[in-house]
mmCIF file of C-alpha atoms in Angstrom:
data_model
loop_
_atom_site.group_PDB
_atom_site.id
_atom_site.type_symbol
_atom_site.label_atom_id
_atom_site.label_comp_id
_atom_site.label_asym_id
_atom_site.label_seq_id
_atom_site.Cartn_x
_atom_site.Cartn_y
_atom_site.Cartn_z
ATOM 1 C CA MET A 1 135.351 70.708 4.625
ATOM 2 C CA ASN A 2 134.100 73.017 1.888
ATOM 3 C CA LYS A 3 135.987 76.164 1.122
ATOM 4 C CA LEU A 4 134.148 79.452 1.607
ATOM 5 C CA ILE A 5 132.420 80.321 -1.675
ATOM 6 C CA VAL A 6 129.791 82.929 -0.804
ATOM 7 C CA ASP A 7 130.610 85.737 1.623
ATOM 8 C CA LYS A 8 127.816 88.280 2.130
ATOM 9 C CA THR A 9 126.771 90.794 4.766
ATOM 10 C CA ARG A 10 123.079 90.378 3.882
ATOM 11 C CA PRO A 11 120.937 87.215 4.072
ATOM 12 C CA VAL A 12 121.273 84.735 1.216
ATOM 13 C CA ALA A 13 118.536 82.798 -0.603
ATOM 14 C CA LEU A 14 119.330 79.113 -1.199
ATOM 15 C CA VAL A 15 117.291 77.048 -3.648
ATOM 16 C CA GLY A 16 117.231 73.255 -3.726
ATOM 17 C CA GLY A 17 115.864 70.737 -6.166
ATOM 18 C CA GLY A 18 112.819 69.674 -4.117
ATOM 19 C CA ASP A 19 109.253 70.929 -4.324
ATOM 20 C CA LEU A 20 109.131 74.669 -4.949
ATOM 21 C CA GLY A 21 105.920 76.560 -4.282
ATOM 22 C CA GLU A 22 104.737 79.189 -6.730
ATOM 23 C CA GLY A 23 106.313 82.503 -5.808
ATOM 24 C CA ASP A 24 108.547 81.024 -3.096
ATOM 25 C CA LEU A 25 111.831 81.789 -4.824
ATOM 26 C CA ASN A 26 110.851 85.353 -5.683
ATOM 27 C CA TRP A 27 109.662 85.905 -2.109
ATOM 28 C CA ALA A 28 112.936 84.610 -0.700
ATOM 29 C CA LEU A 29 114.895 86.832 -3.089
ATOM 30 C CA SER A 30 112.867 89.888 -2.071
ATOM 31 C CA LEU A 31 113.980 89.313 1.534
ATOM 32 C CA THR A 32 117.637 88.613 0.771
ATOM 33 C CA GLY A 33 120.432 89.915 -1.385
ATOM 34 C CA CYS A 34 121.930 86.940 -3.228
ATOM 35 C CA LEU A 35 120.821 83.638 -4.798
ATOM 36 C CA VAL A 36 122.756 80.397 -4.376
ATOM 37 C CA ALA A 37 121.664 77.025 -5.770
ATOM 38 C CA ALA A 38 122.348 73.659 -4.195
ATOM 39 C CA ASP A 39 122.918 71.244 -7.074
ATOM 40 C CA GLY A 40 119.567 70.623 -8.836
ATOM 41 C CA GLY A 41 118.162 73.838 -7.408
ATOM 42 C CA ALA A 42 119.874 75.508 -10.354
ATOM 43 C CA CYS A 43 117.154 74.020 -12.584
ATOM 44 C CA HIS A 44 114.454 75.781 -10.548
ATOM 45 C CA ALA A 45 116.378 79.049 -10.684
ATOM 46 C CA LEU A 46 116.908 79.029 -14.440
ATOM 47 C CA ALA A 47 113.275 78.045 -15.052
ATOM 48 C CA LEU A 48 112.325 81.271 -13.264
ATOM 49 C CA ASN A 49 114.901 83.321 -15.193
ATOM 50 C CA GLN A 50 117.169 83.663 -12.167
ATOM 51 C CA LEU A 51 120.918 83.066 -12.547
ATOM 52 C CA PRO A 52 122.489 81.939 -9.257
ATOM 53 C CA SER A 53 125.633 83.655 -8.022
ATOM 54 C CA ALA A 54 126.951 80.179 -7.212
ATOM 55 C CA VAL A 55 125.887 76.575 -7.782
ATOM 56 C CA ILE A 56 127.268 74.202 -5.151
ATOM 57 C CA GLY A 57 127.009 70.414 -5.012
ATOM 58 C CA ASP A 58 128.182 67.146 -6.497
ATOM 59 C CA PHE A 59 126.235 67.941 -9.700
ATOM 60 C CA ASP A 60 124.526 64.546 -9.881
ATOM 61 C CA SER A 61 121.129 66.226 -10.319
ATOM 62 C CA ILE A 62 122.008 68.779 -13.001
ATOM 63 C CA SER A 63 121.771 68.036 -16.706
ATOM 64 C CA PRO A 64 124.565 69.068 -19.083
ATOM 65 C CA GLN A 65 122.063 71.450 -20.694
ATOM 66 C CA THR A 66 121.548 73.250 -17.381
ATOM 67 C CA LEU A 67 125.259 73.402 -16.647
ATOM 68 C CA ALA A 68 125.881 74.923 -20.063
ATOM 69 C CA GLN A 69 123.661 77.904 -19.153
ATOM 70 C CA ILE A 70 125.730 78.829 -16.087
ATOM 71 C CA PRO A 71 129.086 80.605 -16.346
ATOM 72 C CA PRO A 72 131.903 78.236 -15.316
ATOM 73 C CA ASP A 73 133.138 80.634 -12.633
ATOM 74 C CA ARG A 74 129.791 80.198 -10.838
ATOM 75 C CA LEU A 75 129.987 76.382 -10.726
ATOM 76 C CA PHE A 76 131.519 74.843 -7.601
ATOM 77 C CA ARG A 77 131.596 71.053 -7.666
ATOM 78 C CA VAL A 78 132.120 69.347 -4.307
ATOM 79 C CA ALA A 79 132.643 65.691 -5.107
ATOM 80 C CA GLU A 80 132.665 64.095 -1.635
ATOM 81 C CA GLN A 81 129.678 61.897 -0.815
ATOM 82 C CA ASP A 82 129.720 62.112 2.996
ATOM 83 C CA SER A 83 127.335 65.080 3.102
ATOM 84 C CA THR A 84 124.221 66.253 1.271
ATOM 85 C CA ASP A 85 124.154 69.099 -1.210
ATOM 86 C CA PHE A 86 122.274 71.136 1.397
ATOM 87 C CA GLU A 87 125.157 70.671 3.838
ATOM 88 C CA LYS A 88 127.759 71.380 1.150
ATOM 89 C CA ALA A 89 126.041 74.668 0.321
ATOM 90 C CA LEU A 90 125.605 75.797 3.932
ATOM 91 C CA ARG A 91 129.256 75.106 4.742
ATOM 92 C CA ALA A 92 130.323 77.237 1.785
ATOM 93 C CA ILE A 93 128.216 80.274 2.759
ATOM 94 C CA ARG A 94 129.103 83.023 5.202
ATOM 95 C CA ALA A 95 126.122 85.325 5.762
ATOM 96 C CA PRO A 96 123.922 86.508 8.630
ATOM 97 C CA LEU A 97 121.120 84.156 7.574
ATOM 98 C CA VAL A 98 120.023 81.750 4.832
ATOM 99 C CA VAL A 99 116.431 81.504 3.549
ATOM 100 C CA ALA A 100 116.092 78.085 1.908
ATOM 101 C CA VAL A 101 113.390 77.084 -0.578
ATOM 102 C CA GLY A 102 112.977 73.874 -2.555
ATOM 103 C CA PHE A 103 114.124 71.558 0.244
ATOM 104 C CA LEU A 104 110.763 70.344 1.576
ATOM 105 C CA GLY A 105 108.200 68.127 -0.124
ATOM 106 C CA GLY A 106 109.083 65.226 -2.382
ATOM 107 C CA ARG A 107 111.179 62.379 -0.965
ATOM 108 C CA VAL A 108 110.890 61.966 2.788
ATOM 109 C CA ASP A 109 114.505 60.779 3.175
ATOM 110 C CA HIS A 110 115.716 64.022 1.608
ATOM 111 C CA GLN A 111 113.571 66.053 4.002
ATOM 112 C CA LEU A 112 114.824 64.100 7.022
ATOM 113 C CA ALA A 113 118.422 64.721 5.958
ATOM 114 C CA VAL A 114 117.736 68.462 5.649
ATOM 115 C CA LEU A 115 116.127 68.628 9.112
ATOM 116 C CA ASN A 116 119.023 66.664 10.583
ATOM 117 C CA ALA A 117 121.479 69.159 9.083
ATOM 118 C CA LEU A 118 119.447 72.099 10.363
ATOM 119 C CA VAL A 119 120.120 71.279 14.030
ATOM 120 C CA GLN A 120 123.862 70.814 13.467
ATOM 121 C CA ASP A 121 124.425 74.556 12.977
ATOM 122 C CA ILE A 122 126.264 74.009 9.716
ATOM 123 C CA GLY A 123 127.036 77.461 8.394
ATOM 124 C CA PRO A 124 124.670 80.396 9.018
ATOM 125 C CA PRO A 125 121.272 80.140 10.721
ATOM 126 C CA CYS A 126 118.809 78.798 8.153
ATOM 127 C CA LEU A 127 115.059 79.092 7.631
ATOM 128 C CA LEU A 128 113.287 76.407 5.571
ATOM 129 C CA LEU A 129 110.211 77.648 3.733
ATOM 130 C CA GLY A 130 107.559 74.988 3.172
ATOM 131 C CA ALA A 131 104.056 74.889 1.755
ATOM 132 C CA HIS A 132 102.423 75.611 5.113
ATOM 133 C CA GLU A 133 105.127 76.573 7.585
ATOM 134 C CA VAL A 134 108.644 77.870 8.028
ATOM 135 C CA ILE A 135 111.012 75.614 9.967
ATOM 136 C CA PHE A 136 113.996 76.807 11.989
ATOM 137 C CA HIS A 137 116.461 75.599 14.586
ATOM 138 C CA LEU A 138 115.396 77.206 17.834
ATOM 139 C CA PRO A 139 118.050 79.586 19.215
ATOM 140 C CA ALA A 140 118.577 80.064 22.944
ATOM 141 C CA ARG A 141 115.681 82.541 22.943
ATOM 142 C CA ILE A 142 113.337 84.013 20.352
ATOM 143 C CA SER A 143 110.208 86.187 20.442
ATOM 144 C CA LEU A 144 107.682 86.131 17.603
ATOM 145 C CA PRO A 145 104.570 88.272 16.960
ATOM 146 C CA LEU A 146 102.185 85.354 16.507
ATOM 147 C CA LEU A 147 98.403 85.735 16.511
ATOM 148 C CA ALA A 148 95.993 83.983 18.834
ATOM 149 C CA GLY A 149 95.018 80.585 17.479
ATOM 150 C CA GLU A 150 98.008 80.131 15.179
ATOM 151 C CA THR A 151 99.749 76.757 15.254
ATOM 152 C CA VAL A 152 103.177 76.506 16.853
ATOM 153 C CA SER A 153 104.984 73.172 16.679
ATOM 154 C CA LEU A 154 108.232 72.114 18.316
ATOM 155 C CA PHE A 155 110.000 68.898 17.407
ATOM 156 C CA PRO A 156 113.135 67.622 19.173
ATOM 157 C CA LEU A 157 115.989 65.950 17.334
ATOM 158 C CA ARG A 158 117.989 65.784 20.590
ATOM 159 C CA GLU A 159 116.965 65.753 24.224
ATOM 160 C CA VAL A 160 116.157 69.300 25.228
ATOM 161 C CA ARG A 161 114.211 71.300 27.803
ATOM 162 C CA ALA A 162 112.331 74.367 26.652
ATOM 163 C CA GLN A 163 110.375 77.232 28.153
ATOM 164 C CA SER A 164 107.616 79.353 26.664
ATOM 165 C CA THR A 165 105.295 82.266 27.162
ATOM 166 C CA GLY A 166 102.173 82.801 25.108
ATOM 167 C CA LEU A 167 101.377 79.148 24.336
ATOM 168 C CA GLU A 168 98.111 77.440 25.174
ATOM 169 C CA TRP A 169 100.088 74.459 26.496
ATOM 170 C CA PRO A 170 103.276 75.780 28.172
ATOM 171 C CA LEU A 171 106.531 73.899 27.780
ATOM 172 C CA GLU A 172 107.827 74.283 31.337
ATOM 173 C CA GLY A 173 108.719 70.978 32.948
ATOM 174 C CA LEU A 174 108.796 69.028 29.687
ATOM 175 C CA VAL A 175 111.829 67.029 28.603
ATOM 176 C CA MET A 176 111.484 66.583 24.852
ATOM 177 C CA ARG A 177 113.407 63.923 22.967
ATOM 178 C CA PRO A 178 113.174 61.871 19.741
ATOM 179 C CA GLY A 179 110.954 58.877 20.384
ATOM 180 C CA GLY A 180 109.481 60.560 23.462
ATOM 181 C CA GLN A 181 107.767 63.819 24.344
ATOM 182 C CA ILE A 182 107.300 66.163 21.403
ATOM 183 C CA GLY A 183 105.515 69.506 21.066
ATOM 184 C CA THR A 184 103.535 69.545 17.839
ATOM 185 C CA SER A 185 100.204 71.301 17.241
ATOM 186 C CA ASN A 186 100.449 73.760 20.119
ATOM 187 C CA ARG A 187 98.599 77.068 19.762
ATOM 188 C CA ALA A 188 99.594 80.660 20.298
ATOM 189 C CA LEU A 189 97.571 82.866 22.599
ATOM 190 C CA GLY A 190 99.237 85.906 21.043
ATOM 191 C CA PRO A 191 102.924 86.891 20.850
ATOM 192 C CA VAL A 192 105.146 83.963 21.836
ATOM 193 C CA THR A 193 108.586 83.679 23.425
ATOM 194 C CA LEU A 194 110.467 80.381 23.171
ATOM 195 C CA SER A 195 113.750 79.351 24.747
ATOM 196 C CA SER A 196 115.681 76.121 25.206
ATOM 197 C CA ASP A 197 118.572 74.885 27.318
ATOM 198 C CA GLY A 198 120.537 73.606 24.334
ATOM 199 C CA PRO A 199 120.511 72.822 20.617
ATOM 200 C CA GLY A 200 118.359 70.305 18.836
ATOM 201 C CA LEU A 201 114.817 71.705 18.858
ATOM 202 C CA LEU A 202 113.029 72.552 15.614
ATOM 203 C CA GLY A 203 110.391 75.277 15.555
ATOM 204 C CA LEU A 204 107.556 75.422 13.031
ATOM 205 C CA VAL A 205 105.303 78.464 12.609
ATOM 206 C CA PRO A 206 102.945 79.587 9.810
ATOM 207 C CA ARG A 207 104.876 80.541 6.696
ATOM 208 C CA HIS A 208 103.577 84.103 6.543
ATOM 209 C CA HIS A 209 105.774 84.817 9.584
ATOM 210 C CA LEU A 210 108.954 84.392 7.503
ATOM 211 C CA PRO A 211 109.751 88.159 7.541
ATOM 212 C CA ALA A 212 109.215 88.289 11.324
ATOM 213 C CA LEU A 213 111.493 85.284 11.801
ATOM 214 C CA ILE A 214 114.195 86.934 9.724
ATOM 215 C CA ARG A 215 113.981 90.072 11.833
ATOM 216 C CA ALA A 216 114.057 88.046 15.074
ATOM 217 C CA LEU A 217 117.104 86.018 14.062
ATOM 218 C CA LEU A 218 119.018 89.018 12.775
#
């Protein structure tokens, strides 16, 4: 288990070493109060003239030149290889919420590992910002101010039953599971409420709803 490294009362921005959209890091920082880098995410941060409060990981993706630019008291090496750098960082953060950028795109195996970690409730609730959507682990209940016609996708990583209001194709009566029934490419009729009977369901909504998601989860 990681020791607690970051302890904040406001949401935290977490940057990884994957694809990073233009403006994504600055947007995440504008909605949070602290920047943490997971391993190679430190390279993204420094390239944008942002110095992370902490860099957490096994440091296999950071060059010596990058490490030399970060004060030693902000470097936290976690050597074990049984978890990803994303998991290492989440376990070391205590905050109301984490907004994560730089974890989607690039290698598919890395993305699958991140999504798998997301439904394990490791550390604080976490929002993953991608090129087109924001991905989150569905809580017991959430209401979002979506607009008619916007795409809402739900993808199960465990067997789960969900309920909805405001979707073109309601979820009532569906048992969703990996390798079975899924819920991608649904459409909002307007504001949407989603609920589930247990953990394991990923929600995906258009990325411009990131501020609304933050408010809903806080």
